[in-house]
CSV table of C-alpha atoms and ligand atoms in Angstrom, one decimal:
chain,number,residue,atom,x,y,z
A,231,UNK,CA,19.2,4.2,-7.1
A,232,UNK,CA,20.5,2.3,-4.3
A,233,UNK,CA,17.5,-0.4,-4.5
A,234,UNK,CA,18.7,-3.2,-2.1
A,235,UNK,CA,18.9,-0.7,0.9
A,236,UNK,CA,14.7,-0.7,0.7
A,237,UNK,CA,13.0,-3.4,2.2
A,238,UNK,CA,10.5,-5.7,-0.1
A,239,UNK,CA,6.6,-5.0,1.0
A,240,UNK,CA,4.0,-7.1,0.3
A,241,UNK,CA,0.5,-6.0,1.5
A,242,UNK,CA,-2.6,-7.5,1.5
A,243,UNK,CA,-5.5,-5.5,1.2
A,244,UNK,CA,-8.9,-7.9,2.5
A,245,UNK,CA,-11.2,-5.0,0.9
A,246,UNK,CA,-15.0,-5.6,2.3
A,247,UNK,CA,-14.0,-9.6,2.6
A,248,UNK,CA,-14.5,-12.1,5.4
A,249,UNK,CA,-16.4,-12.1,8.8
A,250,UNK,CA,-14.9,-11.7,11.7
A,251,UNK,CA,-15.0,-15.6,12.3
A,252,UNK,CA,-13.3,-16.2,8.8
A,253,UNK,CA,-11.0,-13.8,8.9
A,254,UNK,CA,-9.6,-15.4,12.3
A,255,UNK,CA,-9.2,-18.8,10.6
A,256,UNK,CA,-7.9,-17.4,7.3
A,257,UNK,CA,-5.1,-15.5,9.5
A,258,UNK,CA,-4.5,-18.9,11.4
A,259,UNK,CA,-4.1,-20.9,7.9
A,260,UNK,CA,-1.9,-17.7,6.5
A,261,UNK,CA,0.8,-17.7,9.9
A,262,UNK,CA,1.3,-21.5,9.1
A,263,UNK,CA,2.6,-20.9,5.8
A,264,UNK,CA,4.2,-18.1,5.6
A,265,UNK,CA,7.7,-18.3,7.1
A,266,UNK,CA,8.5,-14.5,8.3
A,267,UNK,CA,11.4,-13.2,6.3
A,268,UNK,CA,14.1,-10.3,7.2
A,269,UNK,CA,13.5,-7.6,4.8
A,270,UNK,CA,10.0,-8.4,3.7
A,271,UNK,CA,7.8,-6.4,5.6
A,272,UNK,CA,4.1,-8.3,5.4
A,273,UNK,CA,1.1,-6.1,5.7
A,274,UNK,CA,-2.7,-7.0,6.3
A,275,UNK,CA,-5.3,-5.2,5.4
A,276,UNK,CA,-8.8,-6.6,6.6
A,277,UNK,CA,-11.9,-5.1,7.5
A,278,UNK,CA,-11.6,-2.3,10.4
A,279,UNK,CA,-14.0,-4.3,12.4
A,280,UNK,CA,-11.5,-7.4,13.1
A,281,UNK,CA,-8.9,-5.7,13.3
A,282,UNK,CA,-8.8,-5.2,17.2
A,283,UNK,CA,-9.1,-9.6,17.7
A,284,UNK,CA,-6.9,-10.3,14.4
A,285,UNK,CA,-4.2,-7.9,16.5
A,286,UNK,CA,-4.7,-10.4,19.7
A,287,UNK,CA,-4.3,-13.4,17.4
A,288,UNK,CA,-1.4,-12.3,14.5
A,289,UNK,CA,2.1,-12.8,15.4
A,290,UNK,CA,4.3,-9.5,15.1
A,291,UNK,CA,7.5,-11.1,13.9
A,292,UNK,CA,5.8,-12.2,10.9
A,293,UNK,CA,2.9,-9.6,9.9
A,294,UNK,CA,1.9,-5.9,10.5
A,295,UNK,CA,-1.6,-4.7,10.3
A,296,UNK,CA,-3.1,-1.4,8.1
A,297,UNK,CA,-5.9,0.4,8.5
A,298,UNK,CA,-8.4,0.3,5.4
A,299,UNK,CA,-9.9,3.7,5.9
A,300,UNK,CA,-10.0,5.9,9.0
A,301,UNK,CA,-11.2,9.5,9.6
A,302,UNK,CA,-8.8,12.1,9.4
A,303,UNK,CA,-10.3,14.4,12.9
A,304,UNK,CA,-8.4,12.1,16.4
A,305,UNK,CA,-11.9,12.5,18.3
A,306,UNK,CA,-15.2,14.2,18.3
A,307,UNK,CA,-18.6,14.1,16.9
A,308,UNK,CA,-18.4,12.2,13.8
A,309,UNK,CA,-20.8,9.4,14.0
A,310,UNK,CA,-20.0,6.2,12.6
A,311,UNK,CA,-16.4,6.9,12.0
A,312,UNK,CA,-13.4,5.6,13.3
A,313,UNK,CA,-10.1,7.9,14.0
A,314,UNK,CA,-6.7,6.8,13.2
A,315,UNK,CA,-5.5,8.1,16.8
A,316,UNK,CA,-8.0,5.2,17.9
A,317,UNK,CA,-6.4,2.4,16.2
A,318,UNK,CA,-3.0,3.4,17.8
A,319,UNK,CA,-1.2,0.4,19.1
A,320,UNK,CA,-3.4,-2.2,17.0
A,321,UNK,CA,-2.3,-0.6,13.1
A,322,UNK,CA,1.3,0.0,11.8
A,323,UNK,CA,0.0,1.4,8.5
A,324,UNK,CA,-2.8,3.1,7.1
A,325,UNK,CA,-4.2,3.1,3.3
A,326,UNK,CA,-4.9,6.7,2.1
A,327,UNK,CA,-6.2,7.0,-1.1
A,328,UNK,CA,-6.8,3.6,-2.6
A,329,UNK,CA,-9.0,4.0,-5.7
A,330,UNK,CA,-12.0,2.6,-4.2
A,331,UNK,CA,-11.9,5.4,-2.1
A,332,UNK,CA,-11.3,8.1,-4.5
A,333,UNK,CA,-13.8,6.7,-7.0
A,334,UNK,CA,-16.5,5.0,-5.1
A,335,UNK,CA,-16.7,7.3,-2.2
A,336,UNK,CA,-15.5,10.4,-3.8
A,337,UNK,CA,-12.9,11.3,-1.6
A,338,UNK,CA,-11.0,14.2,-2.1
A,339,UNK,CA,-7.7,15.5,-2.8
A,340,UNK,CA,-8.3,17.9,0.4
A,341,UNK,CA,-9.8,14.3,2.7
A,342,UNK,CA,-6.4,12.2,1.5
A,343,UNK,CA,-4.2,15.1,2.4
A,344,UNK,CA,-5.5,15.4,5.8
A,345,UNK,CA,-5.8,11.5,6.3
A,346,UNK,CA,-1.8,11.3,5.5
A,347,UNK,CA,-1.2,14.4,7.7
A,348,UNK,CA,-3.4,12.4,10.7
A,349,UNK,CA,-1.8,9.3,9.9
A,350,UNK,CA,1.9,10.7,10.7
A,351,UNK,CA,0.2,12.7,13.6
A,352,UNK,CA,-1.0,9.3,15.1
A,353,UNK,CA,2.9,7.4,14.4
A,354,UNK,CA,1.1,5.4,11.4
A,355,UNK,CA,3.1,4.8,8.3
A,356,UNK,CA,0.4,6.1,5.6
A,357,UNK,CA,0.7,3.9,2.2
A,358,UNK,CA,-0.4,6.8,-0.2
A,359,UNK,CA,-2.4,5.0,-3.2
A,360,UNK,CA,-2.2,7.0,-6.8
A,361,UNK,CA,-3.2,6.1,-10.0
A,362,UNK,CA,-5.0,7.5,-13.3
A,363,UNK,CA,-8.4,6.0,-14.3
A,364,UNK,CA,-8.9,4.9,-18.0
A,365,UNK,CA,-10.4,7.5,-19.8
A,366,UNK,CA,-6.8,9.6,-18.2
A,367,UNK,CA,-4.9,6.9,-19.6
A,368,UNK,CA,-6.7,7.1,-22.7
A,369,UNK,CA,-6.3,10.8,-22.9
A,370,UNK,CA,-2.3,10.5,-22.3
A,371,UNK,CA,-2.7,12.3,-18.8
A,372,UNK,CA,-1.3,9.9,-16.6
A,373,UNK,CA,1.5,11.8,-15.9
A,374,UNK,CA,0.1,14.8,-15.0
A,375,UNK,CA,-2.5,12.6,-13.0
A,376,UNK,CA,0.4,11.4,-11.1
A,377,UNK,CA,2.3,14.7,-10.3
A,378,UNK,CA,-0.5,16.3,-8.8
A,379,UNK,CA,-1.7,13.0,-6.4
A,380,UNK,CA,1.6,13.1,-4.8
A,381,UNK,CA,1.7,16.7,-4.9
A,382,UNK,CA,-1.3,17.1,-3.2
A,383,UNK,CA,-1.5,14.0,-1.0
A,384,UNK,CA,2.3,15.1,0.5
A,385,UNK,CA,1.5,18.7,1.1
A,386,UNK,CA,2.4,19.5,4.5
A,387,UNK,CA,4.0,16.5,4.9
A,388,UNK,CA,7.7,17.5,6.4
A,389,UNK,CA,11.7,16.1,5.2
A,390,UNK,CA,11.3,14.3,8.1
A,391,UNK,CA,8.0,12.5,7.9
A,392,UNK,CA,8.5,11.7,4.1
A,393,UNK,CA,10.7,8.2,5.2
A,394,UNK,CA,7.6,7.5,7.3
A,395,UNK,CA,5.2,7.3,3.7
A,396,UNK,CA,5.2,4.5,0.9
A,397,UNK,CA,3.6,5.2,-2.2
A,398,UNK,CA,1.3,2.9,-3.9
A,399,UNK,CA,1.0,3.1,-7.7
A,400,UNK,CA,-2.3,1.4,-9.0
A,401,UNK,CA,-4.0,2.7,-11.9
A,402,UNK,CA,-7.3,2.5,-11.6
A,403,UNK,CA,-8.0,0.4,-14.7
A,404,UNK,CA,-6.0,-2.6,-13.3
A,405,UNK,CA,-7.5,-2.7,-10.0
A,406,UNK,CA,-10.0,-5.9,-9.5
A,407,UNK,CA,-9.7,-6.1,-13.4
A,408,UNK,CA,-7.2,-8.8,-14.6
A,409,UNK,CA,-5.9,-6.3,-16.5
A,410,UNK,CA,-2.4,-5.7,-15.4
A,411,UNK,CA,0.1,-2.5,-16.3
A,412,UNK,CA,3.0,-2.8,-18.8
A,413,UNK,CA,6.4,-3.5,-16.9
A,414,UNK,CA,7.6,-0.5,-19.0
A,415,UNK,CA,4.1,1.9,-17.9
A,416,UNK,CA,5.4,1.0,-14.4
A,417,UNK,CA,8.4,1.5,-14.5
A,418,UNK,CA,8.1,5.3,-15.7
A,419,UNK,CA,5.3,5.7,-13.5
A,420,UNK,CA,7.7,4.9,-10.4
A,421,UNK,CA,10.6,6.9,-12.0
A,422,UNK,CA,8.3,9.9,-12.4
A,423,UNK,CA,7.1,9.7,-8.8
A,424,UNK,CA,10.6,9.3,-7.4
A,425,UNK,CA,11.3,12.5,-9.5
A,426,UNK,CA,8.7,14.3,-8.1
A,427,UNK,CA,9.7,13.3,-4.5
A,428,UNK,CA,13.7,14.2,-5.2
A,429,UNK,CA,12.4,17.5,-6.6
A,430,UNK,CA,9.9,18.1,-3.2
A,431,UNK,CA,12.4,16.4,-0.8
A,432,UNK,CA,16.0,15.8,-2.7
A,433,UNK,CA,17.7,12.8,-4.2
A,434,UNK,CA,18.3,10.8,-0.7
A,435,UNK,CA,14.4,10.9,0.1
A,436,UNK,CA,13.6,9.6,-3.3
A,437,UNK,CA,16.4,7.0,-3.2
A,438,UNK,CA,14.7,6.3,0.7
A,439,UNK,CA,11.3,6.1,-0.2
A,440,UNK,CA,9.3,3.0,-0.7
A,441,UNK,CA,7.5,2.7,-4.3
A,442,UNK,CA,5.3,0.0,-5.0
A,443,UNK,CA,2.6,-1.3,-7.4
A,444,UNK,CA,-0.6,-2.9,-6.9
A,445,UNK,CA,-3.8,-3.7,-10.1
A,446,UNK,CA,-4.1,-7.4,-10.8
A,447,UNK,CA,-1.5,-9.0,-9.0
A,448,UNK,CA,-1.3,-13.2,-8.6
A,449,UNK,CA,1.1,-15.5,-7.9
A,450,UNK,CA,2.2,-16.1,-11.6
A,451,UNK,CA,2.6,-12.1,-12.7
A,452,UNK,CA,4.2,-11.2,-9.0
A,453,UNK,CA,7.9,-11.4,-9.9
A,454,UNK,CA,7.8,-10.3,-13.1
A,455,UNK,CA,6.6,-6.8,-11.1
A,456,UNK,CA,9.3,-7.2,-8.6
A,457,UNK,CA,11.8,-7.2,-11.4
A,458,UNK,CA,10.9,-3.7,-12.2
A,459,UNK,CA,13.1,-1.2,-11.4
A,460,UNK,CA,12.5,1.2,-8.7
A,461,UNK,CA,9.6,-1.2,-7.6
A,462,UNK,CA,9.7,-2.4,-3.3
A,463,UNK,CA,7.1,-4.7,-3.3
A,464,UNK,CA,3.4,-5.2,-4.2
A,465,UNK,CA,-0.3,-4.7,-3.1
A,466,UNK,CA,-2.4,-7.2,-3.4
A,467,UNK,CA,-6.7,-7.6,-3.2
A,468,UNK,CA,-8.1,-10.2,-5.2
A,469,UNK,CA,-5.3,-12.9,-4.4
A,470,UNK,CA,-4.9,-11.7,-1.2
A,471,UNK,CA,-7.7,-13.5,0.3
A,472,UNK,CA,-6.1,-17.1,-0.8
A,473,UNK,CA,-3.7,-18.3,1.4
A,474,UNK,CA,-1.6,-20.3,-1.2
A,475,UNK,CA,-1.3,-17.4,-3.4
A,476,UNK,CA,-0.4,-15.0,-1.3
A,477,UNK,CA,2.4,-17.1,0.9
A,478,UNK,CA,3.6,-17.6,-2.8
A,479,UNK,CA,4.0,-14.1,-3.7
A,480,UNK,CA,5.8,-13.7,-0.3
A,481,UNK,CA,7.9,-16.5,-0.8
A,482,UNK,CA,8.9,-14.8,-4.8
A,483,UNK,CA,9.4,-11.4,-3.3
A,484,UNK,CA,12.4,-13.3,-0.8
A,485,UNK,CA,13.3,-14.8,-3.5
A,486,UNK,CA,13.8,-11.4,-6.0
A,487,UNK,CA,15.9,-10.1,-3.0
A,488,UNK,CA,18.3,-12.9,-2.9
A,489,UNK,CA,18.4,-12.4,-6.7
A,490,UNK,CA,19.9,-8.9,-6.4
A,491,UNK,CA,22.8,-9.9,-3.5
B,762,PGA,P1,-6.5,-6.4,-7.0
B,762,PGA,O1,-6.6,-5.1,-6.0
B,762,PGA,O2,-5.2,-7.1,-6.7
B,762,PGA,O3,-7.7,-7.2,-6.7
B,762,PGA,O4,-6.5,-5.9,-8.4
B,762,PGA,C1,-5.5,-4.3,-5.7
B,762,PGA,C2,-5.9,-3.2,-4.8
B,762,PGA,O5,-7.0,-2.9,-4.6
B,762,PGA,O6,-5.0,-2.7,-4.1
């Protein structure tokens, strides 16, 4: 796998955190500290409704913003919802998928797949989230778990668009937990979704394709993740929302690049 081609990607996702006023200063704090780095692509995730004044404020050299959640329709009468075609020009990215929306608010195979589908429609770069929960774990199924997420959540999606999409493995388990994955459950986790995506889109778009890993992530256990083979980068909640921590995790995933020149 030709792993130093792929750009490092560290995302932040701000969850249901921070008003509008705190996310402002937070942002402010977090461009101070972070230095922007070529070949780490730095993603923020907050809350849909500062995102339009956080766009006015962040500087694009440094950071990229991502949609939390969006509807998959581009316009109608869906009340309370917001479209991805309407956050056009404010979002780079979009998170499709993330456990929280699979488990908490029952989304379904058939919702992600058209949110990745309205996401390329819109020029988004979707970040397709897949993991297995515990009692799959448990019950050895985490590879099947896996094959038919990305199956499903990349139907439709064309050899073109598939450079567009990054894949985000998080098992459910590790997410908010503390509980972290085994290096060596990651790293065949990654391997079997880069197989899958060589076997739907050949060996170039699975060498192409950015694979990351998000569940309990801080700044001490971040580099021994970006050690792991096949692994671009990291997604990160809890430690997200602390400035120090997460201009450190940017500063180690700089770092494991210069490590592989
Ligand atoms: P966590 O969240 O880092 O707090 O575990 C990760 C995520 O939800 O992507």
């Amino acid at each position: 796998m030709t792993q130093k081609a792929r750009n490092k990607i560290i995302i932040g996702n701000w969850k249901m955190n921070l008003r509008m006023d705190e996310a402002s200063l937070y942002l402010n704090k977090l461009q101070k500290m972070v230095k922007g780095h070529y070949k780490v692509d730095i993603i923020l995730g907050p809350s849909i409704f500062s995102l339009q004044s956080l766009s006015l404020q962040l500087d694009r050299r440094k950071f990229k913003l991502a949609a939390q959640n969006f509807y998959w329709r581009d316009m109608g009468s869906y009340t309370g919802e917001v479209s991805i075609a309407q956050l056009k020009g404010i979002v780079d990215y979009a998170f499709v998928g993330h456990s929280e929306r699979r488990h908490v608010f029952n989304e379904s195979e058939r919702d992600i797949r058209a949110k990745v589908q309205s996401a390329l429609r819109s020029g988004i770069k979707p970040i397709l989230c897949v993991g297995e929960t515990l009692i799959e774990r448990t019950n050895n199924e985490t590879k099947d778990v896996l094959f038919d997420q990305v199956l499903s959540g990349l139907a439709n999606v064309t050899s073109s668009e598939i450079r567009e999409v990054i894949i985000a493995y998080e098992p459910v388990w590790a997410i908010g937990s503390g509980e972290s994955a085994k290096a060596n459950d990651v790293k065949k986790a990654v391997k079997l979704i880069r197989k899958q995506v060589a076997y739907l889109y050949g060996k170039k778009a699975a060498e192409d394709i950015n694979v990351i890993y998000g569940g309990s992530i801080n700044k001490d256990n971040a580099a021994s993740y970006l050690e792991i083979e096949g692994i671009d980068g990291l997604m990160i909640g809890g430690a997200s929302l602390n400035a120090y921590q997460f201009s450190d995790i940017i500063e180690t995933a700089y770092n494991s690049i210069k490590e592989e020149k």
